[in-house]
mmCIF file of C-alpha atoms in Angstrom:
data_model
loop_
_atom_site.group_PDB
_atom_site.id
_atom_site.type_symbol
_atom_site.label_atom_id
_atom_site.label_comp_id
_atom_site.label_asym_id
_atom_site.label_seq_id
_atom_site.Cartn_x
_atom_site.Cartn_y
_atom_site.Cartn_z
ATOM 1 C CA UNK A 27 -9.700 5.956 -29.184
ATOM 2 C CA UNK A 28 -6.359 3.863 -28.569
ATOM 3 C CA UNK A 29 -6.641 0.424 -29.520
ATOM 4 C CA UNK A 30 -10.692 -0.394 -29.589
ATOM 5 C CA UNK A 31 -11.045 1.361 -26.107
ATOM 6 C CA UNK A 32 -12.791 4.540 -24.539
ATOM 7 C CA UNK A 33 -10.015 5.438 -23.687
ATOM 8 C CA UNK A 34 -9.018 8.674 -25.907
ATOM 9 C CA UNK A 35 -5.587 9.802 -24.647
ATOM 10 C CA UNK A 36 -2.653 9.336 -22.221
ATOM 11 C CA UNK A 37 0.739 10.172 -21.646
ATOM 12 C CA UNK A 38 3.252 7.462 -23.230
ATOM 13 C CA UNK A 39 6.206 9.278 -22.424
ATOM 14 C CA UNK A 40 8.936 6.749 -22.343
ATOM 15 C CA UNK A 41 6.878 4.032 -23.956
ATOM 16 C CA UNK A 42 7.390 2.533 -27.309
ATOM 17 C CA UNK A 43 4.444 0.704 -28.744
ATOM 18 C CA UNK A 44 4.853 -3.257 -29.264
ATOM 19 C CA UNK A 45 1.591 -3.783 -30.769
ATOM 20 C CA UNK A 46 -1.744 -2.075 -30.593
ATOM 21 C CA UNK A 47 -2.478 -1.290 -27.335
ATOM 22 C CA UNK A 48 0.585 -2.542 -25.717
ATOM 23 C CA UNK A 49 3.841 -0.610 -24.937
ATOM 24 C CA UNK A 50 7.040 -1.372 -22.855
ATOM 25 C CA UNK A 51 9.741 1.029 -22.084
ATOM 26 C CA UNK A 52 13.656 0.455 -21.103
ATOM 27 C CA UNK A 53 12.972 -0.397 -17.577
ATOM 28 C CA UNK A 54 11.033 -3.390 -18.435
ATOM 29 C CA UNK A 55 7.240 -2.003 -17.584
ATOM 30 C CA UNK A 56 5.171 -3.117 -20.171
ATOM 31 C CA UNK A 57 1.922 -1.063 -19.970
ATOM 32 C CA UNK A 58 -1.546 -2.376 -21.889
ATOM 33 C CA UNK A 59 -5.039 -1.001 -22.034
ATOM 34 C CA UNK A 60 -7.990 -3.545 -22.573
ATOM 35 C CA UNK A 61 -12.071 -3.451 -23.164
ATOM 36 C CA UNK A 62 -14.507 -5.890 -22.168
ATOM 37 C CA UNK A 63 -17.931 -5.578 -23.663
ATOM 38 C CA UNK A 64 -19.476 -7.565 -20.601
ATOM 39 C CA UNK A 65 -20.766 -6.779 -16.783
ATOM 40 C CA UNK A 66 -17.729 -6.424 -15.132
ATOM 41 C CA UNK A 67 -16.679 -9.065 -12.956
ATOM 42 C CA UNK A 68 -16.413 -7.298 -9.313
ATOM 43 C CA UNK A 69 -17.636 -9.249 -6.409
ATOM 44 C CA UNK A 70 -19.337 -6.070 -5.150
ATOM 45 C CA UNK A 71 -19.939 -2.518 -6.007
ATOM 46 C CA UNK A 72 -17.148 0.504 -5.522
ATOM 47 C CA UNK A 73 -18.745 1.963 -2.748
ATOM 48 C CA UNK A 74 -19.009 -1.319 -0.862
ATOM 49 C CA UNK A 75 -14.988 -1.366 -0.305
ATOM 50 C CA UNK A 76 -15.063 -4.104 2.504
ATOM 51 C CA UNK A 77 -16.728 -6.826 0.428
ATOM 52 C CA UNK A 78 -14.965 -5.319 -2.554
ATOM 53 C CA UNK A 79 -11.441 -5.958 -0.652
ATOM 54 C CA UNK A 80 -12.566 -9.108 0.417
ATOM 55 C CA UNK A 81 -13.650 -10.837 -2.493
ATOM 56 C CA UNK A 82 -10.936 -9.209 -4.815
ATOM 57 C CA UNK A 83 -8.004 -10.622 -1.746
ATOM 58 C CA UNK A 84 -10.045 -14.483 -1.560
ATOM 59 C CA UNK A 85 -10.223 -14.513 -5.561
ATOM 60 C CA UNK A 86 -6.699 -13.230 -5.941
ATOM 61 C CA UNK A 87 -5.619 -16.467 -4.025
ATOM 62 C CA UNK A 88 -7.092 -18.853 -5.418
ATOM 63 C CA UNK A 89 -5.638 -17.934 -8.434
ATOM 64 C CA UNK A 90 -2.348 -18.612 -6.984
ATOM 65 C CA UNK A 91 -1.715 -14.799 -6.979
ATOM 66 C CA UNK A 92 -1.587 -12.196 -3.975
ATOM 67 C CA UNK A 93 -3.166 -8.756 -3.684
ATOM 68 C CA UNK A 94 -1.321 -5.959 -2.282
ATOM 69 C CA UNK A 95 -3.626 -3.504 -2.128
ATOM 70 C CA UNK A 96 -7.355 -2.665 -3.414
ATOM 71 C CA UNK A 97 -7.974 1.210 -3.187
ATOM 72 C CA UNK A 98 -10.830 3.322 -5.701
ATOM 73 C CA UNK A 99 -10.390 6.400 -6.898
ATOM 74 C CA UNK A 100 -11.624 8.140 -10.405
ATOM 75 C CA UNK A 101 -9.951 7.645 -13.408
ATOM 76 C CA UNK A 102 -11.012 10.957 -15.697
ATOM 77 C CA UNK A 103 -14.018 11.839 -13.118
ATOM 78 C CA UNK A 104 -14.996 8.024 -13.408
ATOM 79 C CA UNK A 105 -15.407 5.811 -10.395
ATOM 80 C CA UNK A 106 -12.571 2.588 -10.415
ATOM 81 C CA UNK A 107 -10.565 0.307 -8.637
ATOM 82 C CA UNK A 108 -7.139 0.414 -8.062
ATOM 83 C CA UNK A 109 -5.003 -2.772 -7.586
ATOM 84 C CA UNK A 110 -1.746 -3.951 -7.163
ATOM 85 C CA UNK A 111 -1.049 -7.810 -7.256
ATOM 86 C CA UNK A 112 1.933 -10.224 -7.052
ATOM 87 C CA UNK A 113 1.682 -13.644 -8.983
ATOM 88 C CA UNK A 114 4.601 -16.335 -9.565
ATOM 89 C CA UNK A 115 6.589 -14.969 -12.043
ATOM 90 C CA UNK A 116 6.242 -18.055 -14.774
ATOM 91 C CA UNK A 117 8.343 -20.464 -15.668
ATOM 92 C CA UNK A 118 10.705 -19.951 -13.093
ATOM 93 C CA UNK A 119 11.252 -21.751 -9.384
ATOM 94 C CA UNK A 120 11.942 -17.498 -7.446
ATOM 95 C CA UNK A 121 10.611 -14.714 -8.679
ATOM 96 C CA UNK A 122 7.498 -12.630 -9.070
ATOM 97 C CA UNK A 123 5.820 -10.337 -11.452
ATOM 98 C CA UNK A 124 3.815 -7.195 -10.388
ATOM 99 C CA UNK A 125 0.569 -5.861 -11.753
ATOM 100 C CA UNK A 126 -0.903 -2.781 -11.068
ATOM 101 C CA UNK A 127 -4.560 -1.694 -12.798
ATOM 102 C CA UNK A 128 -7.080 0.731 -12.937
ATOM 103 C CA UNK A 129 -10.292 -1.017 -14.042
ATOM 104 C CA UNK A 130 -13.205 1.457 -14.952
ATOM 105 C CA UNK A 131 -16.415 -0.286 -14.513
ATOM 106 C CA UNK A 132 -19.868 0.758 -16.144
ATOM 107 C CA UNK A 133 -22.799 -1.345 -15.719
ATOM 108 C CA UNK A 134 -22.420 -3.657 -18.822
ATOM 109 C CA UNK A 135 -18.863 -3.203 -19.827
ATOM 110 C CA UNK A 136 -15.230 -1.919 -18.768
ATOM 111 C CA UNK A 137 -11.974 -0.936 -19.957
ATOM 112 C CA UNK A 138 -9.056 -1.866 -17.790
ATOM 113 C CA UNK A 139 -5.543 0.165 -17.877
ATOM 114 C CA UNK A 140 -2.513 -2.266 -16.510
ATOM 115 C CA UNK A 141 0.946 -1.482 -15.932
ATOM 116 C CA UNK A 142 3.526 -4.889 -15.186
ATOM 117 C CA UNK A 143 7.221 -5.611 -14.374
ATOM 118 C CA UNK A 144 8.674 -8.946 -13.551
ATOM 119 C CA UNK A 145 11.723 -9.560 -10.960
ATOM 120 C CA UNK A 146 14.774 -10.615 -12.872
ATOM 121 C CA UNK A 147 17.914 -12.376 -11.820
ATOM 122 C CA UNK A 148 17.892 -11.203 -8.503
ATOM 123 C CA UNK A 149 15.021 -11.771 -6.485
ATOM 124 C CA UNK A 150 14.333 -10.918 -2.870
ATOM 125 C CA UNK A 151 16.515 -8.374 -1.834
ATOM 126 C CA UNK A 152 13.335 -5.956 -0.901
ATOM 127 C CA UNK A 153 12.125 -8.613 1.087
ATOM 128 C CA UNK A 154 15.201 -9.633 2.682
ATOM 129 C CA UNK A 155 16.230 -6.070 3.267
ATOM 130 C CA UNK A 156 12.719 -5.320 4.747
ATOM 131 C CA UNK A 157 12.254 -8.004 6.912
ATOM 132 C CA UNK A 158 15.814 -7.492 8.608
ATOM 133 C CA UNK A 159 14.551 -3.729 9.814
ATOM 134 C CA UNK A 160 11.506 -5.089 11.303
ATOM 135 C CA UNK A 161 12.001 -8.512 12.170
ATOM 136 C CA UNK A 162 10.546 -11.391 11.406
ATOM 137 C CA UNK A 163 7.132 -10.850 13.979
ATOM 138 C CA UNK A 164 6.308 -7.374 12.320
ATOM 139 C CA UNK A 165 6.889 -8.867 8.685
ATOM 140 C CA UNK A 166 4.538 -11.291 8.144
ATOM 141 C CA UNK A 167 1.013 -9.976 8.586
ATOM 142 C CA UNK A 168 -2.841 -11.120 8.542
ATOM 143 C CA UNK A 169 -4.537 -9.420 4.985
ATOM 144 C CA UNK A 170 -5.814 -6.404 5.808
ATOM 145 C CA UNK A 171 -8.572 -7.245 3.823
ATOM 146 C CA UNK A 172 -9.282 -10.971 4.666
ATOM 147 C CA UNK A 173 -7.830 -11.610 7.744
ATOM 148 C CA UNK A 174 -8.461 -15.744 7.740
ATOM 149 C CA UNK A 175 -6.753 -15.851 3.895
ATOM 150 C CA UNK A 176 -4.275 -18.226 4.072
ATOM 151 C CA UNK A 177 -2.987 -17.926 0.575
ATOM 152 C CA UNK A 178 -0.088 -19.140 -1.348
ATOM 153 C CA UNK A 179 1.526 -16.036 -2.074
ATOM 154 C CA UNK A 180 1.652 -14.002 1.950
ATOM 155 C CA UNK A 181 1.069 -10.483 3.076
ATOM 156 C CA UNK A 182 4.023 -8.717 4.370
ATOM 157 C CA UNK A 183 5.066 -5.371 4.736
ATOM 158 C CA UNK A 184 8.122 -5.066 2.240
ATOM 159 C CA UNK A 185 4.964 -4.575 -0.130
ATOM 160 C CA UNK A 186 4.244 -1.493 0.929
ATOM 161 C CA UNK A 187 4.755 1.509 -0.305
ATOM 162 C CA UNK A 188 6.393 3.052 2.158
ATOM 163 C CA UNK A 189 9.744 1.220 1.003
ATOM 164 C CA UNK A 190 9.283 2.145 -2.828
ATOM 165 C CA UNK A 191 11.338 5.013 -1.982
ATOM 166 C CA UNK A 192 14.392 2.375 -0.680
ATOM 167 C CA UNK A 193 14.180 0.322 -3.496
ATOM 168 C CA UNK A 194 13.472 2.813 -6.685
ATOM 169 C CA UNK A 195 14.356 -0.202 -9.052
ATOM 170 C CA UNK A 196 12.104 -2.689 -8.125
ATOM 171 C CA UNK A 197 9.324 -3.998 -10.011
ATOM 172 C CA UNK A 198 6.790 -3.003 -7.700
ATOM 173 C CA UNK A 199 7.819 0.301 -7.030
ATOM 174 C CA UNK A 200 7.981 1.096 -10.933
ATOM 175 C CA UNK A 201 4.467 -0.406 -11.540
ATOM 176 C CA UNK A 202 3.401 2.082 -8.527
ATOM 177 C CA UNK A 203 5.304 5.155 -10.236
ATOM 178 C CA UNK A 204 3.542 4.019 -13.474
ATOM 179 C CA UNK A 205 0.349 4.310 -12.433
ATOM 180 C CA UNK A 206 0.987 7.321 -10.137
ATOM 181 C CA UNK A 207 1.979 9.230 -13.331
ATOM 182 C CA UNK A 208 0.180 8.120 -15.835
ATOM 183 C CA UNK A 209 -3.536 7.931 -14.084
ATOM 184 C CA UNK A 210 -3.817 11.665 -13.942
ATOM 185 C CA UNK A 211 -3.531 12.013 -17.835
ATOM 186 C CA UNK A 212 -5.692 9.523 -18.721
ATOM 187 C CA UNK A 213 -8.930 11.078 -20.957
ATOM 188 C CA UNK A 214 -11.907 8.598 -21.554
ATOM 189 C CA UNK A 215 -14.761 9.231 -24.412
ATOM 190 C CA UNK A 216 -17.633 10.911 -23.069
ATOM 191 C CA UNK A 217 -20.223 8.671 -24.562
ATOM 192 C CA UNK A 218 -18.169 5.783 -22.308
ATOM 193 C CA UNK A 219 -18.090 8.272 -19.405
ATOM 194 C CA UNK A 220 -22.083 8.772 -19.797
ATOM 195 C CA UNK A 221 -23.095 5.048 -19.418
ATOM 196 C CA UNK A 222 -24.525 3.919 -16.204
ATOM 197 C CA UNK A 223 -22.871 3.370 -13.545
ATOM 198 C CA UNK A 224 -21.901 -0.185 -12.406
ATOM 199 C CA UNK A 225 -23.946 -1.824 -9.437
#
């Protein structure tokens, strides 16, 4: 078990450990894994993935943040979510940090795995870059998920991953790599993997 989760093993290549259950490495990701001993908070079920999308994209904003993208998956044979948001990165007047999580519901608990990296000096070159290749008409975009969402952090399409490949450095793009590599060697206990499902 690493750090009071289910989660029984991973590969931490490149990460030091900070404290339990927290690691960064030299690029600036720091990676954590969390349980919560309570009904996950999902505004709808996994296999529901428009209301999922919806509700995850409405609460996202109102937190002041912005979701990317909501996609589920397995993590270890286990049904989960995938997503990737943006908030303000704190304390500062530019800038924005990137998080990227699996969380693996069950019906009365969950254990989340997140992977973040903040923008540093620079900020907006991505964005800049991306939105002089499309133009200004193609960048900005309705969500995908919640069309009417009018929230304080907009869609556009230098989020997707389709750039990651121009921009290898950027936070984003690392927090996608992270979890690209590291979801597929994620184990979980199997009395954690034998709970019921969450509905």
């Amino acid at each position: 078990m690493i750090s009071m989760t289910p989660i029984t093993g991973m590969d931490l290549t490149g990460f030091t450990e900070r404290e339990p259950g927290v690691w960064t490495d030299e690029r600036g990701l720091v990676l954590s894994v969390h349980f919560f001993p309570l009904v996950p908070d999902l505004p709808a079920p996994l296999h529901q993935l428009e209301p999922l999308r919806h509700g995850l994209a409405q609460g996202a904003a109102q937190a002041g943040a912005g979701l990317v993208e909501a996609v589920t998956g397995a993590v270890d044979g286990v049904p989960a979510l995938r997503q990737l948001i943006k908030v303000p990165r704190p304390g500062g007047p530019h800038g924005q940090v990137f998080l990227g999580s699996w969380t693996i519901p069950r019906a009365g608990c969950s254990t989340v795995l997140k992977v973040q990296a903040a923008e540093g000096a620079t900020t907006g070159v991505r964005e800049a870059a991306v939105m002089a290749r499309v133009g200004p008409a193609a960048y900005f975009r309705p969500h995908p998920y919640a069309p009417a969402l009018r929230g304080p952090l907009p869609y556009h399409v230098a989020d997707h991953e389709e750039w990651d490949a121009h921009f290898p450095d950027h936070p984003l793009t690392l927090v996608r790599a992270a979890l690209h590599r590291i979801t597929p060697t994620v184990t979980l206990h199997e009395q954690f993997k034998a709970l019921p499902a969450f509905a």
